[in-house]
CSV table of C-alpha atoms in Angstrom, one decimal:
chain,number,residue,atom,x,y,z
A,1,MET,CA,7.3,-16.5,6.2
A,2,THR,CA,4.6,-13.9,6.7
A,3,VAL,CA,1.4,-14.7,8.5
A,4,GLN,CA,-1.9,-14.0,6.6
A,5,ILE,CA,-4.7,-14.6,9.0
A,6,ALA,CA,-7.9,-12.8,9.9
A,7,LEU,CA,-6.5,-10.1,12.2
A,8,PRO,CA,-8.0,-8.7,15.3
A,9,ILE,CA,-7.3,-5.2,13.9
A,10,GLU,CA,-9.0,-3.3,11.1
A,11,PHE,CA,-7.5,-1.1,8.3
A,12,SER,CA,-10.1,1.6,7.5
A,13,ASP,CA,-11.0,2.5,3.9
A,14,ALA,CA,-9.8,6.1,4.6
A,15,ALA,CA,-6.4,4.9,5.8
A,16,ALA,CA,-6.0,2.5,2.8
A,17,ARG,CA,-6.9,5.3,0.3
A,18,LYS,CA,-4.4,7.6,1.9
A,19,VAL,CA,-1.7,4.9,1.8
A,20,LYS,CA,-2.5,4.2,-1.9
A,21,THR,CA,-2.1,8.0,-2.6
A,22,LEU,CA,1.2,8.2,-0.8
A,23,VAL,CA,2.6,5.0,-2.4
A,24,ASP,CA,1.5,6.3,-5.9
A,25,GLU,CA,3.2,9.6,-5.2
A,26,GLU,CA,6.4,7.8,-4.2
A,27,GLU,CA,6.1,5.6,-7.3
A,28,ASN,CA,7.2,2.6,-5.2
A,29,PRO,CA,4.5,-0.1,-5.2
A,30,ASN,CA,6.6,-2.1,-2.6
A,31,LEU,CA,5.9,0.4,0.2
A,32,LYS,CA,3.6,-0.8,3.0
A,33,LEU,CA,2.3,1.1,6.0
A,34,ARG,CA,3.8,-0.3,9.2
A,35,VAL,CA,2.0,0.5,12.5
A,36,TYR,CA,3.9,-0.2,15.7
A,37,VAL,CA,3.7,0.4,19.4
A,38,THR,CA,6.7,1.6,21.4
A,39,GLY,CA,7.3,2.6,25.0
A,40,GLY,CA,7.2,6.3,25.8
A,41,GLY,CA,4.8,9.1,25.2
A,42,CYS,CA,2.9,10.9,27.9
A,43,SER,CA,0.7,7.9,28.7
A,44,GLY,CA,3.2,5.0,28.6
A,45,PHE,CA,3.0,3.7,25.1
A,46,GLN,CA,2.8,5.5,21.8
A,47,TYR,CA,1.8,4.6,18.2
A,48,GLY,CA,4.2,4.9,15.3
A,49,PHE,CA,3.7,4.8,11.6
A,50,THR,CA,6.3,4.4,8.9
A,51,PHE,CA,6.5,3.2,5.4
A,52,ASP,CA,8.5,0.0,4.9
A,53,GLU,CA,9.3,-2.2,1.9
A,54,LYS,CA,9.9,-5.3,4.1
A,55,VAL,CA,7.7,-7.8,5.8
A,56,ASN,CA,9.6,-9.5,8.5
A,57,GLU,CA,9.1,-13.0,9.7
A,58,GLY,CA,6.1,-13.2,12.1
A,59,ASP,CA,4.6,-9.9,10.8
A,60,ALA,CA,0.9,-9.8,10.2
A,61,THR,CA,-0.4,-8.1,7.1
A,62,ILE,CA,-3.7,-6.8,5.9
A,63,ASP,CA,-4.2,-6.2,2.2
A,64,LYS,CA,-6.8,-3.6,1.2
A,65,ASN,CA,-7.4,-1.5,-1.9
A,66,GLU,CA,-4.0,-2.6,-3.4
A,67,VAL,CA,-2.0,-1.6,-0.3
A,68,THR,CA,-0.7,-3.5,2.7
A,69,LEU,CA,-0.7,-2.7,6.4
A,70,VAL,CA,2.0,-4.5,8.4
A,71,VAL,CA,2.1,-5.1,12.2
A,72,ASP,CA,4.8,-6.8,14.1
A,73,PRO,CA,3.7,-9.5,16.6
A,74,MET,CA,4.8,-7.5,19.7
A,75,SER,CA,2.7,-4.4,18.6
A,76,LEU,CA,-0.2,-6.5,17.5
A,77,GLN,CA,-1.0,-7.6,21.1
A,78,TYR,CA,-1.6,-4.0,22.1
A,79,LEU,CA,-3.8,-3.3,19.0
A,80,VAL,CA,-6.3,-6.1,19.3
A,81,GLY,CA,-9.8,-4.8,18.4
A,82,GLY,CA,-8.4,-1.5,17.2
A,83,VAL,CA,-8.8,0.3,13.9
A,84,VAL,CA,-6.0,2.0,11.9
A,85,ASP,CA,-7.6,5.1,10.4
A,86,TYR,CA,-6.7,8.3,8.7
A,87,THR,CA,-8.3,11.7,9.6
A,88,GLU,CA,-8.2,15.2,8.3
A,89,GLY,CA,-9.3,18.0,10.6
A,90,LEU,CA,-8.4,21.0,12.7
A,91,GLU,CA,-5.5,19.1,14.2
A,92,GLY,CA,-4.1,18.4,10.7
A,93,SER,CA,-4.1,15.2,8.8
A,94,ARG,CA,-2.7,12.0,10.3
A,95,PHE,CA,-2.9,8.3,10.7
A,96,LEU,CA,-4.3,7.2,14.0
A,97,VAL,CA,-5.4,4.1,16.0
A,98,THR,CA,-8.8,3.8,17.6
A,99,ASN,CA,-7.9,1.4,20.4
A,100,PRO,CA,-10.5,-0.1,22.8
A,101,ASN,CA,-7.7,-1.5,25.0
A,102,ALA,CA,-6.4,2.0,25.9
A,103,THR,CA,-7.6,2.9,29.3
A,104,THR,CA,-6.0,6.4,29.1
A,105,THR,CA,-4.9,8.4,26.1
A,106,CYS,CA,-3.2,11.7,25.7
A,107,GLY,CA,-4.7,14.8,24.1
A,108,CYS,CA,-3.2,14.1,20.7
A,109,GLY,CA,-4.3,10.5,20.7
A,110,ALA,CA,-0.7,9.2,19.9
A,111,SER,CA,0.0,7.9,23.4
A,112,PHE,CA,-2.0,5.5,25.5
A,113,THR,CA,-2.0,3.2,28.6
A,114,VAL,CA,-3.5,-0.3,28.8
């Protein structure tokens, strides 16, 4: 069973639009953006993003603009109050997490410490 509750994490309009574009390009409406946290990176933890067709038991989901963001319960605890966003700039285009819990981040923003 999946959990659909008001989540302590936001899914920005920019990120949802980009996910919709990528899902449409793949022609697979079952794809969802999964954000997760793993150990490693230059600051201790790092964010990861992948496309997944499955929603596992205990996963939290956010539906926006016809697409879904999925977060596993272990990762969610590190993302409370954060925003999953998408940016295009000099560093290239990428999904990112703005995380108020991060006390230290690396230069690329993909790694953090709590």
